[in-house]
Amino acid sequence: MSAKKGLHLTLKIWRQKNSKTKGQFETYKISDVSTDSSFLEMLDILNENLINEGKEPIAFDHDCREGICGMCSLYINGRAHGPDTGITTCQLHMRMFKDGETIVIEPWRSAAFPVIKDLMVDRSAFDRVMAAGGFISVNTSGNTLDANAMLVPKEDADKAMDAAACIGCGACVATCKNGSAMLFVGAKVSQYALLPQGRVEAKRRVLNMVKAMDEEGFGNCSNTGACEIECPKGISLENIARMNREYMAALVDQG
């Protein structure tokens, strides 16, 4: 049996020294790429080739490579995380591409996510939004009740866990034509708003997080639903609606 033929690809990759310099696409050829390899493994091979040629490798973010950390933020052929659904870039395999294909690889495009270098962007805006939400004041010093003693409707618990599945990758922002972070913020608000432990600071939390989101320069919701479609964890648009309700209630209460 003959060995499986590898892919021969043309890669158009965004190269940018830092956030203050102008970037541009550069073209690279890569051959004999296994269809079983992941997209990041393909980039590893390309970087090895570049290093062997005495050239600077391409900077891109990655960490766990298990679809959990959300670091592998690449815009591939016009889609966040590439031509598949429900996956991060590290879970994208080269069998999704055809031999001889040209693949365009870019960083997230958002004013709130400035380019650090090449395909890496600064997503610390997400960290600041979460920090603005603060913490819960429920006593965790050992005087708390058993988890089983605090009854939570299963539907609420399930929705809270679904919202908490957000990995903060930023695909929602990169996909939205307005660069909105409302799906991300909605998920972070919802995971607390649905549970009794999060109700103590609920009003302060949503007001502060929405304010921080606006200050970071994220755009308004475009109402197209692209964020939910491209989210690797399938975070529902219901979380945006819930955040809006929480926000309006907090404003009314604030007077």
PDB file of C-alpha atoms in Angstrom:
ATOM      1  CA  MET A   1       0.000   0.000   0.000  1.00  0.00           C
ATOM      2  CA  SER A   2       1.415   3.379  -0.969  1.00  0.00           C
ATOM      3  CA  ALA A   3       1.974   6.030   1.689  1.00  0.00           C
ATOM      4  CA  LYS A   4      -0.688   8.693   2.053  1.00  0.00           C
ATOM      5  CA  LYS A   5       0.136  11.774  -0.004  1.00  0.00           C
ATOM      6  CA  GLY A   6       0.734  14.964   1.964  1.00  0.00           C
ATOM      7  CA  LEU A   7      -0.724  18.361   1.177  1.00  0.00           C
ATOM      8  CA  HIS A   8       1.131  21.035  -0.764  1.00  0.00           C
ATOM      9  CA  LEU A   9      -0.115  24.430   0.369  1.00  0.00           C
ATOM     10  CA  THR A  10       0.382  28.137  -0.136  1.00  0.00           C
ATOM     11  CA  LEU A  11       0.120  30.151   3.077  1.00  0.00           C
ATOM     12  CA  LYS A  12      -0.590  33.879   3.101  1.00  0.00           C
ATOM     13  CA  ILE A  13       0.302  34.898   6.645  1.00  0.00           C
ATOM     14  CA  TRP A  14       0.038  38.297   8.322  1.00  0.00           C
ATOM     15  CA  ARG A  15       3.444  39.502   9.551  1.00  0.00           C
ATOM     16  CA  GLN A  16       3.681  42.516  11.853  1.00  0.00           C
ATOM     17  CA  LYS A  17       6.624  43.437  14.058  1.00  0.00           C
ATOM     18  CA  ASN A  18       4.523  45.090  16.778  1.00  0.00           C
ATOM     19  CA  SER A  19       1.374  47.146  17.362  1.00  0.00           C
ATOM     20  CA  LYS A  20       3.038  50.353  16.165  1.00  0.00           C
ATOM     21  CA  THR A  21       4.348  49.112  12.841  1.00  0.00           C
ATOM     22  CA  LYS A  22       2.434  48.449   9.658  1.00  0.00           C
ATOM     23  CA  GLY A  23       1.893  44.795   8.861  1.00  0.00           C
ATOM     24  CA  GLN A  24       1.574  42.930   5.581  1.00  0.00           C
ATOM     25  CA  PHE A  25       0.838  39.506   4.175  1.00  0.00           C
ATOM     26  CA  GLU A  26       3.790  37.311   3.288  1.00  0.00           C
ATOM     27  CA  THR A  27       3.523  34.141   1.204  1.00  0.00           C
ATOM     28  CA  TYR A  28       5.053  30.806   2.147  1.00  0.00           C
ATOM     29  CA  LYS A  29       5.020  27.387   0.492  1.00  0.00           C
ATOM     30  CA  ILE A  30       4.819  24.216   2.531  1.00  0.00           C
ATOM     31  CA  SER A  31       4.841  20.653   1.253  1.00  0.00           C
ATOM     32  CA  ASP A  32       4.001  17.136   2.372  1.00  0.00           C
ATOM     33  CA  VAL A  33       1.725  18.185   5.245  1.00  0.00           C
ATOM     34  CA  SER A  34      -0.083  15.230   6.785  1.00  0.00           C
ATOM     35  CA  THR A  35      -3.870  15.467   6.735  1.00  0.00           C
ATOM     36  CA  ASP A  36      -3.795  13.995  10.247  1.00  0.00           C
ATOM     37  CA  SER A  37      -1.816  16.908  11.670  1.00  0.00           C
ATOM     38  CA  SER A  38      -3.463  19.837  13.400  1.00  0.00           C
ATOM     39  CA  PHE A  39      -3.335  23.360  12.049  1.00  0.00           C
ATOM     40  CA  LEU A  40      -0.886  24.404  14.765  1.00  0.00           C
ATOM     41  CA  GLU A  41       1.333  21.425  14.005  1.00  0.00           C
ATOM     42  CA  MET A  42       1.410  22.598  10.406  1.00  0.00           C
ATOM     43  CA  LEU A  43       2.566  26.035  11.621  1.00  0.00           C
ATOM     44  CA  ASP A  44       5.192  24.325  13.800  1.00  0.00           C
ATOM     45  CA  ILE A  45       6.558  22.610  10.695  1.00  0.00           C
ATOM     46  CA  LEU A  46       6.586  25.899   8.805  1.00  0.00           C
ATOM     47  CA  ASN A  47       8.480  27.578  11.652  1.00  0.00           C
ATOM     48  CA  GLU A  48      11.038  24.769  11.728  1.00  0.00           C
ATOM     49  CA  ASN A  49      11.603  25.294   8.021  1.00  0.00           C
ATOM     50  CA  LEU A  50      11.980  29.054   8.507  1.00  0.00           C
ATOM     51  CA  ILE A  51      14.464  28.590  11.355  1.00  0.00           C
ATOM     52  CA  ASN A  52      16.512  26.143   9.267  1.00  0.00           C
ATOM     53  CA  GLU A  53      16.587  28.771   6.512  1.00  0.00           C
ATOM     54  CA  GLY A  54      17.833  31.395   8.968  1.00  0.00           C
ATOM     55  CA  LYS A  55      14.564  33.328   8.888  1.00  0.00           C
ATOM     56  CA  GLU A  56      12.419  34.624  11.756  1.00  0.00           C
ATOM     57  CA  PRO A  57       9.629  32.222  12.732  1.00  0.00           C
ATOM     58  CA  ILE A  58       5.999  33.304  12.832  1.00  0.00           C
ATOM     59  CA  ALA A  59       4.679  34.294  16.251  1.00  0.00           C
ATOM     60  CA  PHE A  60       1.340  32.759  17.180  1.00  0.00           C
ATOM     61  CA  ASP A  61      -0.416  32.039  20.483  1.00  0.00           C
ATOM     62  CA  HIS A  62      -0.936  28.542  21.857  1.00  0.00           C
ATOM     63  CA  ASP A  63      -0.904  26.749  25.174  1.00  0.00           C
ATOM     64  CA  CYS A  64      -2.892  23.613  26.043  1.00  0.00           C
ATOM     65  CA  ARG A  65      -3.676  22.538  22.479  1.00  0.00           C
ATOM     66  CA  GLU A  66      -6.725  20.744  23.846  1.00  0.00           C
ATOM     67  CA  GLY A  67      -9.442  23.298  23.062  1.00  0.00           C
ATOM     68  CA  ILE A  68      -9.592  24.592  26.632  1.00  0.00           C
ATOM     69  CA  CYS A  69      -7.305  27.600  27.077  1.00  0.00           C
ATOM     70  CA  GLY A  70      -8.564  29.696  24.150  1.00  0.00           C
ATOM     71  CA  MET A  71      -5.087  30.966  23.245  1.00  0.00           C
ATOM     72  CA  CYS A  72      -4.936  29.711  19.636  1.00  0.00           C
ATOM     73  CA  SER A  73      -6.749  32.706  18.171  1.00  0.00           C
ATOM     74  CA  LEU A  74      -6.345  32.627  14.392  1.00  0.00           C
ATOM     75  CA  TYR A  75      -8.581  33.967  11.639  1.00  0.00           C
ATOM     76  CA  ILE A  76      -8.335  31.418   8.841  1.00  0.00           C
ATOM     77  CA  ASN A  77      -9.811  31.904   5.372  1.00  0.00           C
ATOM     78  CA  GLY A  78     -12.239  34.480   6.702  1.00  0.00           C
ATOM     79  CA  ARG A  79     -13.448  32.496   9.721  1.00  0.00           C
ATOM     80  CA  ALA A  80     -12.493  32.573  13.379  1.00  0.00           C
ATOM     81  CA  HIS A  81     -10.684  29.292  14.174  1.00  0.00           C
ATOM     82  CA  GLY A  82     -11.051  28.193  10.561  1.00  0.00           C
ATOM     83  CA  PRO A  83     -13.457  26.206   8.353  1.00  0.00           C
ATOM     84  CA  ASP A  84     -15.147  24.057  10.962  1.00  0.00           C
ATOM     85  CA  THR A  85     -17.629  24.602  13.779  1.00  0.00           C
ATOM     86  CA  GLY A  86     -17.416  23.978  17.515  1.00  0.00           C
ATOM     87  CA  ILE A  87     -13.621  23.855  17.530  1.00  0.00           C
ATOM     88  CA  THR A  88     -10.625  26.009  18.396  1.00  0.00           C
ATOM     89  CA  THR A  89      -7.699  26.414  16.005  1.00  0.00           C
ATOM     90  CA  CYS A  90      -5.695  23.716  17.789  1.00  0.00           C
ATOM     91  CA  GLN A  91      -8.556  21.285  17.120  1.00  0.00           C
ATOM     92  CA  LEU A  92      -8.656  22.117  13.419  1.00  0.00           C
ATOM     93  CA  HIS A  93      -7.077  19.380  11.291  1.00  0.00           C
ATOM     94  CA  MET A  94      -5.467  19.706   7.895  1.00  0.00           C
ATOM     95  CA  ARG A  95      -7.930  17.255   6.350  1.00  0.00           C
ATOM     96  CA  MET A  96     -10.295  20.240   6.192  1.00  0.00           C
ATOM     97  CA  PHE A  97      -8.112  21.652   3.391  1.00  0.00           C
ATOM     98  CA  LYS A  98      -7.418  20.510  -0.158  1.00  0.00           C
ATOM     99  CA  ASP A  99      -4.117  19.856  -1.849  1.00  0.00           C
ATOM    100  CA  GLY A 100      -2.858  22.981  -3.596  1.00  0.00           C
ATOM    101  CA  GLU A 101      -5.118  25.290  -1.588  1.00  0.00           C
ATOM    102  CA  THR A 102      -4.146  28.809  -0.550  1.00  0.00           C
ATOM    103  CA  ILE A 103      -4.803  29.490   3.137  1.00  0.00           C
ATOM    104  CA  VAL A 104      -5.030  33.051   4.456  1.00  0.00           C
ATOM    105  CA  ILE A 105      -4.073  33.365   8.132  1.00  0.00           C
ATOM    106  CA  GLU A 106      -4.656  36.560  10.123  1.00  0.00           C
ATOM    107  CA  PRO A 107      -4.796  37.689  13.755  1.00  0.00           C
ATOM    108  CA  TRP A 108      -8.051  38.759  15.404  1.00  0.00           C
ATOM    109  CA  ARG A 109      -9.104  42.119  13.956  1.00  0.00           C
ATOM    110  CA  SER A 110     -10.376  44.405  16.725  1.00  0.00           C
ATOM    111  CA  ALA A 111      -9.378  47.787  18.093  1.00  0.00           C
ATOM    112  CA  ALA A 112      -9.657  46.271  21.568  1.00  0.00           C
ATOM    113  CA  PHE A 113      -7.209  43.482  20.615  1.00  0.00           C
ATOM    114  CA  PRO A 114      -4.029  45.250  19.396  1.00  0.00           C
ATOM    115  CA  VAL A 115      -1.479  43.100  17.595  1.00  0.00           C
ATOM    116  CA  ILE A 116       1.519  42.137  19.709  1.00  0.00           C
ATOM    117  CA  LYS A 117       3.416  40.456  16.890  1.00  0.00           C
ATOM    118  CA  ASP A 118       2.401  38.636  13.721  1.00  0.00           C
ATOM    119  CA  LEU A 119      -0.624  36.506  14.654  1.00  0.00           C
ATOM    120  CA  MET A 120      -0.591  37.294  18.392  1.00  0.00           C
ATOM    121  CA  VAL A 121      -2.976  39.874  19.852  1.00  0.00           C
ATOM    122  CA  ASP A 122      -3.326  41.417  23.294  1.00  0.00           C
ATOM    123  CA  ARG A 123      -6.582  40.158  24.823  1.00  0.00           C
ATOM    124  CA  SER A 124      -5.976  41.608  28.274  1.00  0.00           C
ATOM    125  CA  ALA A 125      -9.097  43.745  27.715  1.00  0.00           C
ATOM    126  CA  PHE A 126     -11.065  40.605  28.593  1.00  0.00           C
ATOM    127  CA  ASP A 127      -9.139  40.302  31.861  1.00  0.00           C
ATOM    128  CA  ARG A 128      -9.937  43.885  32.779  1.00  0.00           C
ATOM    129  CA  VAL A 129     -13.632  43.384  32.034  1.00  0.00           C
ATOM    130  CA  MET A 130     -13.714  40.326  34.280  1.00  0.00           C
ATOM    131  CA  ALA A 131     -11.779  42.165  37.003  1.00  0.00           C
ATOM    132  CA  ALA A 132     -14.384  44.930  36.886  1.00  0.00           C
ATOM    133  CA  GLY A 133     -16.973  42.313  37.801  1.00  0.00           C
ATOM    134  CA  GLY A 134     -15.228  41.786  41.102  1.00  0.00           C
ATOM    135  CA  PHE A 135     -15.917  38.826  43.327  1.00  0.00           C
ATOM    136  CA  ILE A 136     -18.711  37.258  45.336  1.00  0.00           C
ATOM    137  CA  SER A 137     -18.996  38.156  49.013  1.00  0.00           C
ATOM    138  CA  VAL A 138     -20.350  34.775  50.086  1.00  0.00           C
ATOM    139  CA  ASN A 139     -18.393  33.616  53.137  1.00  0.00           C
ATOM    140  CA  THR A 140     -16.054  30.799  52.122  1.00  0.00           C
ATOM    141  CA  SER A 141     -14.130  30.603  55.418  1.00  0.00           C
ATOM    142  CA  GLY A 142     -15.577  27.260  56.444  1.00  0.00           C
ATOM    143  CA  ASN A 143     -18.902  28.520  57.728  1.00  0.00           C
ATOM    144  CA  THR A 144     -20.698  27.903  54.471  1.00  0.00           C
ATOM    145  CA  LEU A 145     -23.502  25.426  53.948  1.00  0.00           C
ATOM    146  CA  ASP A 146     -23.057  22.153  52.142  1.00  0.00           C
ATOM    147  CA  ALA A 147     -23.506  22.647  48.413  1.00  0.00           C
ATOM    148  CA  ASN A 148     -26.426  20.221  48.533  1.00  0.00           C
ATOM    149  CA  ALA A 149     -28.177  22.349  51.176  1.00  0.00           C
ATOM    150  CA  MET A 150     -28.564  25.322  48.818  1.00  0.00           C
ATOM    151  CA  LEU A 151     -31.204  24.309  46.314  1.00  0.00           C
ATOM    152  CA  VAL A 152     -30.682  25.530  42.752  1.00  0.00           C
ATOM    153  CA  PRO A 153     -33.132  24.622  39.979  1.00  0.00           C
ATOM    154  CA  LYS A 154     -31.443  22.214  37.576  1.00  0.00           C
ATOM    155  CA  GLU A 155     -32.334  24.390  34.593  1.00  0.00           C
ATOM    156  CA  ASP A 156     -30.552  27.359  36.181  1.00  0.00           C
ATOM    157  CA  ALA A 157     -27.547  25.257  37.144  1.00  0.00           C
ATOM    158  CA  ASP A 158     -27.276  23.863  33.614  1.00  0.00           C
ATOM    159  CA  LYS A 159     -27.474  27.326  32.061  1.00  0.00           C
ATOM    160  CA  ALA A 160     -24.862  28.670  34.487  1.00  0.00           C
ATOM    161  CA  MET A 161     -22.507  25.825  33.605  1.00  0.00           C
ATOM    162  CA  ASP A 162     -23.105  26.369  29.888  1.00  0.00           C
ATOM    163  CA  ALA A 163     -22.203  30.063  30.298  1.00  0.00           C
ATOM    164  CA  ALA A 164     -19.133  29.190  32.359  1.00  0.00           C
ATOM    165  CA  ALA A 165     -17.875  27.066  29.448  1.00  0.00           C
ATOM    166  CA  CYS A 166     -16.701  30.285  27.737  1.00  0.00           C
ATOM    167  CA  ILE A 167     -12.914  30.093  27.339  1.00  0.00           C
ATOM    168  CA  GLY A 168     -12.424  33.774  26.476  1.00  0.00           C
ATOM    169  CA  CYS A 169     -10.783  33.078  23.127  1.00  0.00           C
ATOM    170  CA  GLY A 170     -12.259  36.198  21.505  1.00  0.00           C
ATOM    171  CA  ALA A 171     -13.734  34.493  18.429  1.00  0.00           C
ATOM    172  CA  CYS A 172     -17.002  36.340  19.094  1.00  0.00           C
ATOM    173  CA  VAL A 173     -15.215  39.690  18.906  1.00  0.00           C
ATOM    174  CA  ALA A 174     -13.228  38.734  15.805  1.00  0.00           C
ATOM    175  CA  THR A 175     -16.362  37.490  14.035  1.00  0.00           C
ATOM    176  CA  CYS A 176     -18.658  40.403  14.884  1.00  0.00           C
ATOM    177  CA  LYS A 177     -18.539  43.147  12.242  1.00  0.00           C
ATOM    178  CA  ASN A 178     -18.719  45.680  15.098  1.00  0.00           C
ATOM    179  CA  GLY A 179     -16.108  43.936  17.242  1.00  0.00           C
ATOM    180  CA  SER A 180     -18.631  43.418  20.033  1.00  0.00           C
ATOM    181  CA  ALA A 181     -17.740  41.542  23.216  1.00  0.00           C
ATOM    182  CA  MET A 182     -21.333  41.154  24.369  1.00  0.00           C
ATOM    183  CA  LEU A 183     -21.392  37.361  24.038  1.00  0.00           C
ATOM    184  CA  PHE A 184     -18.293  37.093  26.212  1.00  0.00           C
ATOM    185  CA  VAL A 185     -19.546  39.577  28.811  1.00  0.00           C
ATOM    186  CA  GLY A 186     -23.018  38.073  28.704  1.00  0.00           C
ATOM    187  CA  ALA A 187     -21.562  34.660  29.500  1.00  0.00           C
ATOM    188  CA  LYS A 188     -19.506  36.002  32.399  1.00  0.00           C
ATOM    189  CA  VAL A 189     -22.504  37.872  33.812  1.00  0.00           C
ATOM    190  CA  SER A 190     -24.813  34.875  33.360  1.00  0.00           C
ATOM    191  CA  GLN A 191     -22.643  32.329  35.127  1.00  0.00           C
ATOM    192  CA  TYR A 192     -23.120  34.325  38.343  1.00  0.00           C
ATOM    193  CA  ALA A 193     -26.556  35.812  37.744  1.00  0.00           C
ATOM    194  CA  LEU A 194     -28.143  32.373  37.534  1.00  0.00           C
ATOM    195  CA  LEU A 195     -26.804  31.173  40.892  1.00  0.00           C
ATOM    196  CA  PRO A 196     -27.744  32.395  44.387  1.00  0.00           C
ATOM    197  CA  GLN A 197     -24.087  32.991  45.296  1.00  0.00           C
ATOM    198  CA  GLY A 198     -23.853  35.584  42.538  1.00  0.00           C
ATOM    199  CA  ARG A 199     -26.991  37.538  43.369  1.00  0.00           C
ATOM    200  CA  VAL A 200     -25.446  39.575  46.212  1.00  0.00           C
ATOM    201  CA  GLU A 201     -23.331  41.729  43.885  1.00  0.00           C
ATOM    202  CA  ALA A 202     -25.394  41.120  40.735  1.00  0.00           C
ATOM    203  CA  LYS A 203     -26.382  44.740  40.083  1.00  0.00           C
ATOM    204  CA  ARG A 204     -22.963  46.188  40.784  1.00  0.00           C
ATOM    205  CA  ARG A 205     -21.307  43.451  38.728  1.00  0.00           C
ATOM    206  CA  VAL A 206     -23.279  43.958  35.524  1.00  0.00           C
ATOM    207  CA  LEU A 207     -23.009  47.762  35.672  1.00  0.00           C
ATOM    208  CA  ASN A 208     -19.253  47.628  36.148  1.00  0.00           C
ATOM    209  CA  MET A 209     -18.632  44.968  33.510  1.00  0.00           C
ATOM    210  CA  VAL A 210     -20.687  46.724  30.843  1.00  0.00           C
ATOM    211  CA  LYS A 211     -18.938  50.003  31.655  1.00  0.00           C
ATOM    212  CA  ALA A 212     -15.528  48.336  31.387  1.00  0.00           C
ATOM    213  CA  MET A 213     -16.534  46.687  28.103  1.00  0.00           C
ATOM    214  CA  ASP A 214     -17.429  50.063  26.610  1.00  0.00           C
ATOM    215  CA  GLU A 215     -14.259  51.707  27.931  1.00  0.00           C
ATOM    216  CA  GLU A 216     -12.099  49.025  26.323  1.00  0.00           C
ATOM    217  CA  GLY A 217     -13.424  50.022  22.890  1.00  0.00           C
ATOM    218  CA  PHE A 218     -15.549  47.013  21.997  1.00  0.00           C
ATOM    219  CA  GLY A 219     -18.385  47.755  19.582  1.00  0.00           C
ATOM    220  CA  ASN A 220     -22.117  47.317  19.984  1.00  0.00           C
ATOM    221  CA  CYS A 221     -23.943  44.062  19.262  1.00  0.00           C
ATOM    222  CA  SER A 222     -24.615  43.673  15.525  1.00  0.00           C
ATOM    223  CA  ASN A 223     -27.598  41.314  16.045  1.00  0.00           C
ATOM    224  CA  THR A 224     -26.374  38.990  13.299  1.00  0.00           C
ATOM    225  CA  GLY A 225     -25.679  36.019  15.577  1.00  0.00           C
ATOM    226  CA  ALA A 226     -22.284  35.378  14.002  1.00  0.00           C
ATOM    227  CA  CYS A 227     -20.701  35.273  17.469  1.00  0.00           C
ATOM    228  CA  GLU A 228     -22.773  32.267  18.552  1.00  0.00           C
ATOM    229  CA  ILE A 229     -22.095  30.428  15.287  1.00  0.00           C
ATOM    230  CA  GLU A 230     -18.311  30.809  15.517  1.00  0.00           C
ATOM    231  CA  CYS A 231     -18.030  30.317  19.285  1.00  0.00           C
ATOM    232  CA  PRO A 232     -16.072  27.072  19.826  1.00  0.00           C
ATOM    233  CA  LYS A 233     -18.073  26.354  22.979  1.00  0.00           C
ATOM    234  CA  GLY A 234     -21.496  27.203  21.534  1.00  0.00           C
ATOM    235  CA  ILE A 235     -22.238  29.994  24.006  1.00  0.00           C
ATOM    236  CA  SER A 236     -25.866  30.974  23.437  1.00  0.00           C
ATOM    237  CA  LEU A 237     -27.173  34.407  22.470  1.00  0.00           C
ATOM    238  CA  GLU A 238     -29.559  33.966  25.408  1.00  0.00           C
ATOM    239  CA  ASN A 239     -26.694  35.164  27.588  1.00  0.00           C
ATOM    240  CA  ILE A 240     -26.691  38.546  25.839  1.00  0.00           C
ATOM    241  CA  ALA A 241     -30.427  38.867  26.458  1.00  0.00           C
ATOM    242  CA  ARG A 242     -29.915  37.933  30.107  1.00  0.00           C
ATOM    243  CA  MET A 243     -27.137  40.497  30.488  1.00  0.00           C
ATOM    244  CA  ASN A 244     -29.394  43.176  28.969  1.00  0.00           C
ATOM    245  CA  ARG A 245     -32.158  42.329  31.423  1.00  0.00           C
ATOM    246  CA  GLU A 246     -29.749  42.371  34.355  1.00  0.00           C
ATOM    247  CA  TYR A 247     -28.339  45.692  33.164  1.00  0.00           C
ATOM    248  CA  MET A 248     -31.721  47.365  32.763  1.00  0.00           C
ATOM    249  CA  ALA A 249     -32.850  46.129  36.192  1.00  0.00           C
ATOM    250  CA  ALA A 250     -29.657  47.481  37.736  1.00  0.00           C
ATOM    251  CA  LEU A 251     -30.142  50.873  36.067  1.00  0.00           C
ATOM    252  CA  VAL A 252     -33.737  51.094  37.300  1.00  0.00           C
ATOM    253  CA  ASP A 253     -32.669  50.149  40.802  1.00  0.00           C
ATOM    254  CA  GLN A 254     -29.875  52.701  40.661  1.00  0.00           C
ATOM    255  CA  GLY A 255     -32.446  55.385  39.832  1.00  0.00           C
TER     256      GLY A 255
END
